[in-house]
Amino acid sequence: MGENAAPGLISELKLAVPWGHITAKAWGSLQGPPVLCLHGWLDNANSFDRLIPLLPQDFYYVAMDFGGHGLSSHYSPGVPYYQQTFVSEIRRVVAALKWNQFSILGHSFGGIVGGMFSCIFPEMVNKLILLDSPLLLLESNEVENLLTYKRRAIEHMLQVEASQEPSSVLSLKQLLQRLLKTNSHLNEECGELLLQRGTTKVATGLVLNRDQRISWPENSVDLVSRELYAHSIRKLQAHVLFINWEASKSPGLTHLLGYYGLTQLQDVVWETHHTPHHILSLLQRFQFVEIPGNHYVHMSEPQHVASIISSFLQRKHTLTA
């Protein structure tokens, strides 16, 4: 496993896909209930290195690198990175692992992808844990920006393809400084952990592994109408745990995530489920927890969330059709 192997890690996985491979890390018991762990935007599977060892080890945890992230292959030339393709990656991974039913633990963008998967394949997901992430994203808050996002996504991909510039070779210190400058919620230790899997050594330093075509998350996410949001919630069968940090209420975090996604869910439930019975039956499958910390507290202070997640995983739940 090497000197940087995470505690309790039992294997590294490399799963074949049409454009190459998807890599993943596995912890726990192969015979245990499976949990798929999905990292955030521009992060990688190391996002869960400090949290998973604190969770019940009679479960089987697989943390995957999304395509273009970590050690996973980049998409083929000309193929864009959209939320739907990330959702399809989950389906490919669980097919390769021969999982028929499993739980999802998703951080940030990983939670959004996991939430969409849970609505498209509701019979497959029995528990959904969202770390500072909404279930889905409403387009009504972003209508004025939607066309700009779509245009920017296309222009960025074409620009990267046209430039064909090789990845910059930098020192670990330079890469870490750049990472911390663009993400104030990361501390140095957690930044180094992400860079361990997010970089490759070359003769003169390090290069980032991620695909340069991946730009801003809003260029790739699917924003849904209130009608589709309400329909998706009705289709969802999983029990859902939202863990949000108190800092999520700060406008410093992107408005697409965290506290704002949670309030959207509550608003849609009250607007579209017209009887107290329907509202109660739906909301009893949702658990909301708010803790001190920031967007990366699952890495910097994993003990703050481990007991909450452990209790939720160990609770007896059945899918609700």
mmCIF file of C-alpha atoms in Angstrom:
data_model
loop_
_atom_site.group_PDB
_atom_site.id
_atom_site.type_symbol
_atom_site.label_atom_id
_atom_site.label_comp_id
_atom_site.label_asym_id
_atom_site.label_seq_id
_atom_site.Cartn_x
_atom_site.Cartn_y
_atom_site.Cartn_z
ATOM 1 C CA MET A 1 0.000 0.000 0.000
ATOM 2 C CA GLY A 2 2.933 2.376 0.528
ATOM 3 C CA GLU A 3 3.849 4.670 3.376
ATOM 4 C CA ASN A 4 0.898 7.006 2.764
ATOM 5 C CA ALA A 5 -1.751 4.267 2.900
ATOM 6 C CA ALA A 6 -4.844 5.256 4.863
ATOM 7 C CA PRO A 7 -5.556 3.367 8.130
ATOM 8 C CA GLY A 8 -7.744 0.308 7.566
ATOM 9 C CA LEU A 9 -7.467 0.458 3.761
ATOM 10 C CA ILE A 10 -7.831 -3.055 2.383
ATOM 11 C CA SER A 11 -7.380 -2.544 -1.353
ATOM 12 C CA GLU A 12 -7.029 -0.201 -4.318
ATOM 13 C CA LEU A 13 -9.489 -0.927 -7.127
ATOM 14 C CA LYS A 14 -9.155 -0.274 -10.855
ATOM 15 C CA LEU A 15 -12.419 -0.775 -12.746
ATOM 16 C CA ALA A 16 -12.550 -0.862 -16.550
ATOM 17 C CA VAL A 17 -14.742 1.666 -18.396
ATOM 18 C CA PRO A 18 -14.939 2.392 -22.153
ATOM 19 C CA TRP A 19 -12.574 5.389 -21.923
ATOM 20 C CA GLY A 20 -10.040 3.708 -19.592
ATOM 21 C CA HIS A 21 -10.543 3.011 -15.895
ATOM 22 C CA ILE A 22 -12.100 4.323 -12.709
ATOM 23 C CA THR A 23 -9.986 3.969 -9.588
ATOM 24 C CA ALA A 24 -11.238 3.510 -6.053
ATOM 25 C CA LYS A 25 -10.136 2.680 -2.513
ATOM 26 C CA ALA A 26 -11.821 0.091 -0.299
ATOM 27 C CA TRP A 27 -12.084 -0.216 3.487
ATOM 28 C CA GLY A 28 -13.910 -2.458 5.925
ATOM 29 C CA SER A 29 -15.480 -5.875 5.437
ATOM 30 C CA LEU A 30 -16.095 -7.306 1.970
ATOM 31 C CA GLN A 31 -19.117 -9.123 3.390
ATOM 32 C CA GLY A 32 -20.583 -5.992 4.977
ATOM 33 C CA PRO A 33 -23.314 -3.681 3.653
ATOM 34 C CA PRO A 34 -21.758 -1.609 0.829
ATOM 35 C CA VAL A 35 -21.310 2.173 0.996
ATOM 36 C CA LEU A 36 -20.162 4.171 -2.041
ATOM 37 C CA CYS A 37 -18.265 7.362 -1.124
ATOM 38 C CA LEU A 38 -18.295 10.263 -3.590
ATOM 39 C CA HIS A 39 -15.832 13.150 -3.316
ATOM 40 C CA GLY A 40 -16.373 16.818 -4.078
ATOM 41 C CA TRP A 41 -15.480 18.931 -7.091
ATOM 42 C CA LEU A 42 -11.764 18.721 -8.034
ATOM 43 C CA ASP A 43 -11.098 16.522 -4.970
ATOM 44 C CA ASN A 44 -10.454 12.769 -5.028
ATOM 45 C CA ALA A 45 -10.974 9.581 -3.012
ATOM 46 C CA ASN A 46 -8.453 10.705 -0.371
ATOM 47 C CA SER A 47 -11.207 13.041 0.812
ATOM 48 C CA PHE A 48 -12.448 10.146 2.979
ATOM 49 C CA ASP A 49 -9.101 8.851 4.315
ATOM 50 C CA ARG A 50 -9.560 10.337 7.765
ATOM 51 C CA LEU A 51 -13.313 9.752 8.113
ATOM 52 C CA ILE A 52 -13.825 6.137 7.023
ATOM 53 C CA PRO A 53 -11.479 4.591 9.648
ATOM 54 C CA LEU A 54 -13.767 6.136 12.313
ATOM 55 C CA LEU A 55 -16.904 4.514 10.860
ATOM 56 C CA PRO A 56 -18.172 0.973 11.660
ATOM 57 C CA GLN A 57 -15.739 -1.473 10.059
ATOM 58 C CA ASP A 58 -18.377 -4.161 9.482
ATOM 59 C CA PHE A 59 -19.486 -2.139 6.412
ATOM 60 C CA TYR A 60 -17.704 -2.198 3.040
ATOM 61 C CA TYR A 61 -16.706 1.319 1.936
ATOM 62 C CA VAL A 62 -15.581 2.106 -1.596
ATOM 63 C CA ALA A 63 -14.393 5.661 -2.324
ATOM 64 C CA MET A 64 -14.128 6.227 -6.072
ATOM 65 C CA ASP A 65 -12.310 8.876 -8.078
ATOM 66 C CA PHE A 66 -14.706 10.461 -10.563
ATOM 67 C CA GLY A 67 -13.495 10.488 -14.162
ATOM 68 C CA GLY A 68 -10.842 13.154 -14.711
ATOM 69 C CA HIS A 69 -10.086 13.269 -10.965
ATOM 70 C CA GLY A 70 -7.544 11.487 -8.771
ATOM 71 C CA LEU A 71 -6.149 8.414 -10.498
ATOM 72 C CA SER A 72 -9.129 7.801 -12.809
ATOM 73 C CA SER A 73 -8.795 8.135 -16.579
ATOM 74 C CA HIS A 74 -9.697 11.377 -18.315
ATOM 75 C CA TYR A 75 -12.695 11.302 -20.630
ATOM 76 C CA SER A 76 -12.019 10.783 -24.333
ATOM 77 C CA PRO A 77 -11.184 13.884 -26.427
ATOM 78 C CA GLY A 78 -14.240 15.991 -27.190
ATOM 79 C CA VAL A 79 -16.375 14.467 -24.416
ATOM 80 C CA PRO A 80 -17.533 17.042 -21.828
ATOM 81 C CA TYR A 81 -17.846 16.500 -18.076
ATOM 82 C CA TYR A 82 -21.525 16.794 -17.160
ATOM 83 C CA GLN A 83 -23.428 15.700 -14.080
ATOM 84 C CA GLN A 84 -25.263 13.026 -16.067
ATOM 85 C CA THR A 85 -21.962 11.392 -17.066
ATOM 86 C CA PHE A 86 -20.823 11.344 -13.437
ATOM 87 C CA VAL A 87 -24.160 9.743 -12.498
ATOM 88 C CA SER A 88 -23.566 7.083 -15.150
ATOM 89 C CA GLU A 89 -20.119 6.438 -13.644
ATOM 90 C CA ILE A 90 -21.820 5.367 -10.407
ATOM 91 C CA ARG A 91 -23.968 2.902 -12.350
ATOM 92 C CA ARG A 92 -20.870 1.485 -14.057
ATOM 93 C CA VAL A 93 -18.964 1.161 -10.770
ATOM 94 C CA VAL A 94 -21.743 -0.625 -8.859
ATOM 95 C CA ALA A 95 -22.305 -2.940 -11.838
ATOM 96 C CA ALA A 96 -18.610 -3.858 -11.768
ATOM 97 C CA LEU A 97 -18.819 -4.403 -8.000
ATOM 98 C CA LYS A 98 -22.051 -6.437 -8.456
ATOM 99 C CA TRP A 99 -23.960 -4.317 -5.954
ATOM 100 C CA ASN A 100 -27.748 -4.402 -6.267
ATOM 101 C CA GLN A 101 -28.418 -2.189 -3.284
ATOM 102 C CA PHE A 102 -26.101 0.110 -1.355
ATOM 103 C CA SER A 103 -25.761 3.375 0.544
ATOM 104 C CA ILE A 104 -24.144 6.584 -0.688
ATOM 105 C CA LEU A 105 -21.943 8.985 1.279
ATOM 106 C CA GLY A 106 -21.384 12.130 -0.783
ATOM 107 C CA HIS A 107 -19.506 15.338 -0.049
ATOM 108 C CA SER A 108 -20.460 18.559 -1.842
ATOM 109 C CA PHE A 109 -20.640 17.874 -5.604
ATOM 110 C CA GLY A 110 -20.424 14.147 -4.858
ATOM 111 C CA GLY A 111 -23.626 14.500 -2.857
ATOM 112 C CA ILE A 112 -25.376 16.197 -5.766
ATOM 113 C CA VAL A 113 -24.339 13.378 -8.113
ATOM 114 C CA GLY A 114 -25.345 10.781 -5.525
ATOM 115 C CA GLY A 115 -28.678 12.511 -4.972
ATOM 116 C CA MET A 116 -29.493 12.466 -8.673
ATOM 117 C CA PHE A 117 -28.506 8.795 -8.912
ATOM 118 C CA SER A 118 -30.755 8.007 -5.934
ATOM 119 C CA CYS A 119 -33.735 9.565 -7.733
ATOM 120 C CA ILE A 120 -33.020 7.916 -11.104
ATOM 121 C CA PHE A 121 -32.322 4.490 -9.547
ATOM 122 C CA PRO A 122 -34.408 4.721 -6.339
ATOM 123 C CA GLU A 123 -34.596 0.959 -5.767
ATOM 124 C CA MET A 124 -30.802 0.705 -5.524
ATOM 125 C CA VAL A 125 -30.069 3.231 -2.751
ATOM 126 C CA ASN A 126 -31.285 2.568 0.777
ATOM 127 C CA LYS A 127 -29.397 5.355 2.584
ATOM 128 C CA LEU A 128 -28.084 8.667 1.308
ATOM 129 C CA ILE A 129 -25.709 10.763 3.434
ATOM 130 C CA LEU A 130 -25.063 14.295 2.184
ATOM 131 C CA LEU A 131 -22.102 16.202 3.608
ATOM 132 C CA ASP A 132 -22.676 19.920 3.044
ATOM 133 C CA SER A 133 -24.623 19.151 -0.102
ATOM 134 C CA PRO A 134 -28.169 19.613 -1.379
ATOM 135 C CA LEU A 135 -30.177 16.693 -2.725
ATOM 136 C CA LEU A 136 -30.772 18.425 -6.076
ATOM 137 C CA LEU A 137 -30.276 21.951 -7.411
ATOM 138 C CA LEU A 138 -33.181 24.187 -8.386
ATOM 139 C CA GLU A 139 -32.900 26.073 -11.662
ATOM 140 C CA SER A 140 -35.256 28.826 -10.453
ATOM 141 C CA ASN A 141 -32.418 30.394 -8.460
ATOM 142 C CA GLU A 142 -30.122 30.403 -11.490
ATOM 143 C CA VAL A 143 -32.345 31.099 -14.522
ATOM 144 C CA GLU A 144 -30.538 34.317 -15.412
ATOM 145 C CA ASN A 145 -27.187 32.479 -15.404
ATOM 146 C CA LEU A 146 -28.103 29.188 -17.094
ATOM 147 C CA LEU A 147 -27.183 30.169 -20.637
ATOM 148 C CA THR A 148 -23.952 31.765 -19.421
ATOM 149 C CA TYR A 149 -22.970 28.543 -17.656
ATOM 150 C CA LYS A 150 -23.680 26.464 -20.762
ATOM 151 C CA ARG A 151 -21.746 28.832 -22.998
ATOM 152 C CA ARG A 152 -18.814 29.009 -20.613
ATOM 153 C CA ALA A 153 -18.614 25.194 -20.389
ATOM 154 C CA ILE A 154 -18.355 24.857 -24.175
ATOM 155 C CA GLU A 155 -15.890 27.716 -24.584
ATOM 156 C CA HIS A 156 -13.636 26.453 -21.809
ATOM 157 C CA MET A 157 -13.435 22.950 -23.285
ATOM 158 C CA LEU A 158 -12.638 24.286 -26.750
ATOM 159 C CA GLN A 159 -10.027 26.634 -25.318
ATOM 160 C CA VAL A 160 -8.247 23.823 -23.441
ATOM 161 C CA GLU A 161 -8.301 21.585 -26.528
ATOM 162 C CA ALA A 162 -6.923 24.359 -28.737
ATOM 163 C CA SER A 163 -4.096 25.327 -26.396
ATOM 164 C CA GLN A 164 -2.745 21.786 -25.931
ATOM 165 C CA GLU A 165 -0.441 23.157 -23.269
ATOM 166 C CA PRO A 166 1.235 20.516 -21.076
ATOM 167 C CA SER A 167 0.390 20.519 -17.391
ATOM 168 C CA SER A 168 2.499 22.878 -15.287
ATOM 169 C CA VAL A 169 5.296 21.226 -13.309
ATOM 170 C CA LEU A 170 5.371 22.640 -9.786
ATOM 171 C CA SER A 171 6.740 21.757 -6.370
ATOM 172 C CA LEU A 172 4.487 20.378 -3.633
ATOM 173 C CA LYS A 173 4.826 23.692 -1.803
ATOM 174 C CA GLN A 174 3.691 25.657 -4.881
ATOM 175 C CA LEU A 175 0.744 23.346 -5.527
ATOM 176 C CA LEU A 176 -0.287 23.428 -1.888
ATOM 177 C CA GLN A 177 -0.130 27.232 -1.771
ATOM 178 C CA ARG A 178 -2.271 27.444 -4.901
ATOM 179 C CA LEU A 179 -4.796 24.939 -3.539
ATOM 180 C CA LEU A 180 -5.138 26.675 -0.172
ATOM 181 C CA LYS A 181 -5.417 30.081 -1.836
ATOM 182 C CA THR A 182 -8.405 28.951 -3.910
ATOM 183 C CA ASN A 183 -10.024 27.020 -1.057
ATOM 184 C CA SER A 184 -9.990 28.776 2.294
ATOM 185 C CA HIS A 185 -11.785 25.866 3.995
ATOM 186 C CA LEU A 186 -8.863 23.477 3.495
ATOM 187 C CA ASN A 187 -6.003 23.360 5.971
ATOM 188 C CA GLU A 188 -2.445 22.413 5.010
ATOM 189 C CA GLU A 189 -2.673 18.800 6.209
ATOM 190 C CA CYS A 190 -5.881 18.098 4.292
ATOM 191 C CA GLY A 191 -4.532 19.869 1.221
ATOM 192 C CA GLU A 192 -1.470 17.631 1.214
ATOM 193 C CA LEU A 193 -3.710 14.563 1.563
ATOM 194 C CA LEU A 194 -5.669 15.522 -1.551
ATOM 195 C CA LEU A 195 -2.486 16.289 -3.477
ATOM 196 C CA GLN A 196 -1.053 12.851 -2.652
ATOM 197 C CA ARG A 197 -3.648 11.297 -4.946
ATOM 198 C CA GLY A 198 -4.176 14.320 -7.134
ATOM 199 C CA THR A 199 -0.626 14.628 -8.480
ATOM 200 C CA THR A 200 2.005 12.567 -10.298
ATOM 201 C CA LYS A 201 5.761 12.843 -9.788
ATOM 202 C CA VAL A 202 7.864 13.780 -12.804
ATOM 203 C CA ALA A 203 11.584 14.463 -13.079
ATOM 204 C CA THR A 204 11.373 18.128 -12.041
ATOM 205 C CA GLY A 205 8.413 18.162 -9.659
ATOM 206 C CA LEU A 206 4.710 17.336 -9.644
ATOM 207 C CA VAL A 207 1.865 17.682 -12.151
ATOM 208 C CA LEU A 208 -1.835 17.707 -11.347
ATOM 209 C CA ASN A 209 -3.696 14.583 -12.438
ATOM 210 C CA ARG A 210 -7.067 16.212 -13.025
ATOM 211 C CA ASP A 211 -8.321 16.898 -16.513
ATOM 212 C CA GLN A 212 -7.830 20.557 -17.437
ATOM 213 C CA ARG A 213 -11.200 20.502 -19.222
ATOM 214 C CA ILE A 214 -12.897 20.389 -15.811
ATOM 215 C CA SER A 215 -13.607 23.963 -14.843
ATOM 216 C CA TRP A 216 -16.315 25.392 -12.565
ATOM 217 C CA PRO A 217 -18.959 23.130 -10.979
ATOM 218 C CA GLU A 218 -21.842 25.277 -12.205
ATOM 219 C CA ASN A 219 -20.751 24.479 -15.767
ATOM 220 C CA SER A 220 -21.403 20.794 -15.189
ATOM 221 C CA VAL A 221 -24.345 20.479 -12.779
ATOM 222 C CA ASP A 222 -27.920 19.788 -13.831
ATOM 223 C CA LEU A 223 -30.342 22.372 -12.473
ATOM 224 C CA VAL A 224 -33.918 21.078 -12.221
ATOM 225 C CA SER A 225 -37.351 22.705 -12.287
ATOM 226 C CA ARG A 226 -39.544 22.754 -9.177
ATOM 227 C CA GLU A 227 -41.800 20.217 -10.870
ATOM 228 C CA LEU A 228 -38.950 17.789 -11.531
ATOM 229 C CA TYR A 229 -37.578 18.412 -8.029
ATOM 230 C CA ALA A 230 -40.938 17.505 -6.471
ATOM 231 C CA HIS A 231 -41.313 14.432 -8.717
ATOM 232 C CA SER A 232 -37.771 13.299 -7.863
ATOM 233 C CA ILE A 233 -38.443 13.548 -4.125
ATOM 234 C CA ARG A 234 -41.544 11.414 -4.559
ATOM 235 C CA LYS A 235 -39.545 8.798 -6.481
ATOM 236 C CA LEU A 236 -36.743 8.714 -3.908
ATOM 237 C CA GLN A 237 -36.898 5.636 -1.660
ATOM 238 C CA ALA A 238 -33.765 6.176 0.428
ATOM 239 C CA HIS A 239 -33.590 7.566 3.941
ATOM 240 C CA VAL A 240 -31.540 10.747 3.764
ATOM 241 C CA LEU A 241 -29.168 12.328 6.275
ATOM 242 C CA PHE A 242 -28.136 15.948 5.674
ATOM 243 C CA ILE A 243 -25.071 17.095 7.618
ATOM 244 C CA ASN A 244 -24.439 20.791 7.207
ATOM 245 C CA TRP A 245 -21.884 23.041 8.807
ATOM 246 C CA GLU A 246 -22.953 26.238 10.512
ATOM 247 C CA ALA A 247 -20.544 28.042 8.171
ATOM 248 C CA SER A 248 -22.736 26.966 5.235
ATOM 249 C CA LYS A 249 -24.988 29.940 5.968
ATOM 250 C CA SER A 250 -22.157 32.253 5.079
ATOM 251 C CA PRO A 251 -22.401 33.896 1.632
ATOM 252 C CA GLY A 252 -18.710 33.062 1.287
ATOM 253 C CA LEU A 253 -19.691 29.530 0.249
ATOM 254 C CA THR A 254 -21.157 28.987 -3.164
ATOM 255 C CA HIS A 255 -24.906 29.478 -3.055
ATOM 256 C CA LEU A 256 -25.343 26.239 -4.961
ATOM 257 C CA LEU A 257 -24.493 24.150 -1.897
ATOM 258 C CA GLY A 258 -25.171 23.529 1.752
ATOM 259 C CA TYR A 259 -27.717 25.530 3.694
ATOM 260 C CA TYR A 260 -29.401 26.886 0.576
ATOM 261 C CA GLY A 261 -29.971 23.426 -0.889
ATOM 262 C CA LEU A 262 -31.505 22.284 2.383
ATOM 263 C CA THR A 263 -33.975 25.157 2.537
ATOM 264 C CA GLN A 264 -34.905 24.524 -1.113
ATOM 265 C CA LEU A 265 -35.854 20.959 -0.226
ATOM 266 C CA GLN A 266 -38.051 22.076 2.640
ATOM 267 C CA ASP A 267 -39.739 24.733 0.497
ATOM 268 C CA VAL A 268 -40.540 22.293 -2.302
ATOM 269 C CA VAL A 269 -41.923 19.699 0.127
ATOM 270 C CA TRP A 270 -44.337 22.200 1.660
ATOM 271 C CA GLU A 271 -45.385 23.630 -1.713
ATOM 272 C CA THR A 272 -46.019 20.348 -3.520
ATOM 273 C CA HIS A 273 -47.337 17.999 -0.826
ATOM 274 C CA HIS A 274 -50.683 19.402 0.107
ATOM 275 C CA THR A 275 -51.723 17.343 3.117
ATOM 276 C CA PRO A 276 -50.015 17.091 6.506
ATOM 277 C CA HIS A 277 -50.009 13.285 6.129
ATOM 278 C CA HIS A 278 -47.990 13.416 2.897
ATOM 279 C CA ILE A 279 -45.587 15.973 4.327
ATOM 280 C CA LEU A 280 -45.058 13.974 7.520
ATOM 281 C CA SER A 281 -44.534 10.669 5.709
ATOM 282 C CA LEU A 282 -41.941 12.277 3.449
ATOM 283 C CA LEU A 283 -40.050 14.323 6.014
ATOM 284 C CA GLN A 284 -39.717 11.431 8.450
ATOM 285 C CA ARG A 285 -37.251 9.905 5.956
ATOM 286 C CA PHE A 286 -35.096 13.034 6.128
ATOM 287 C CA GLN A 287 -32.774 13.820 9.022
ATOM 288 C CA PHE A 288 -31.097 17.231 9.291
ATOM 289 C CA VAL A 289 -28.031 17.818 11.472
ATOM 290 C CA GLU A 290 -26.034 21.021 11.794
ATOM 291 C CA ILE A 291 -22.576 21.022 13.367
ATOM 292 C CA PRO A 292 -19.764 23.534 13.887
ATOM 293 C CA GLY A 293 -17.049 23.591 11.260
ATOM 294 C CA ASN A 294 -16.630 24.323 7.578
ATOM 295 C CA HIS A 295 -16.965 22.684 4.177
ATOM 296 C CA TYR A 296 -14.083 20.245 4.808
ATOM 297 C CA VAL A 297 -14.732 19.362 8.443
ATOM 298 C CA HIS A 298 -15.122 15.689 7.430
ATOM 299 C CA MET A 299 -11.390 15.828 6.661
ATOM 300 C CA SER A 300 -10.047 18.304 9.211
ATOM 301 C CA GLU A 301 -12.138 17.145 12.202
ATOM 302 C CA PRO A 302 -13.767 13.866 11.122
ATOM 303 C CA GLN A 303 -14.681 12.948 14.698
ATOM 304 C CA HIS A 304 -17.369 15.653 14.550
ATOM 305 C CA VAL A 305 -19.319 13.745 11.902
ATOM 306 C CA ALA A 306 -18.252 10.107 12.412
ATOM 307 C CA SER A 307 -20.660 9.309 15.260
ATOM 308 C CA ILE A 308 -23.612 10.893 13.435
ATOM 309 C CA ILE A 309 -22.906 8.918 10.263
ATOM 310 C CA SER A 310 -22.250 5.708 12.208
ATOM 311 C CA SER A 311 -25.585 5.906 14.009
ATOM 312 C CA PHE A 312 -27.417 6.544 10.745
ATOM 313 C CA LEU A 313 -25.715 3.646 8.948
ATOM 314 C CA GLN A 314 -26.418 1.218 11.796
ATOM 315 C CA ARG A 315 -30.078 2.179 12.170
ATOM 316 C CA LYS A 316 -32.499 -0.294 10.636
ATOM 317 C CA HIS A 317 -34.156 1.322 7.619
ATOM 318 C CA THR A 318 -36.151 -0.192 4.791
ATOM 319 C CA LEU A 319 -36.678 1.326 1.363
ATOM 320 C CA THR A 320 -39.917 3.270 1.028
ATOM 321 C CA ALA A 321 -41.583 2.831 -2.330
#
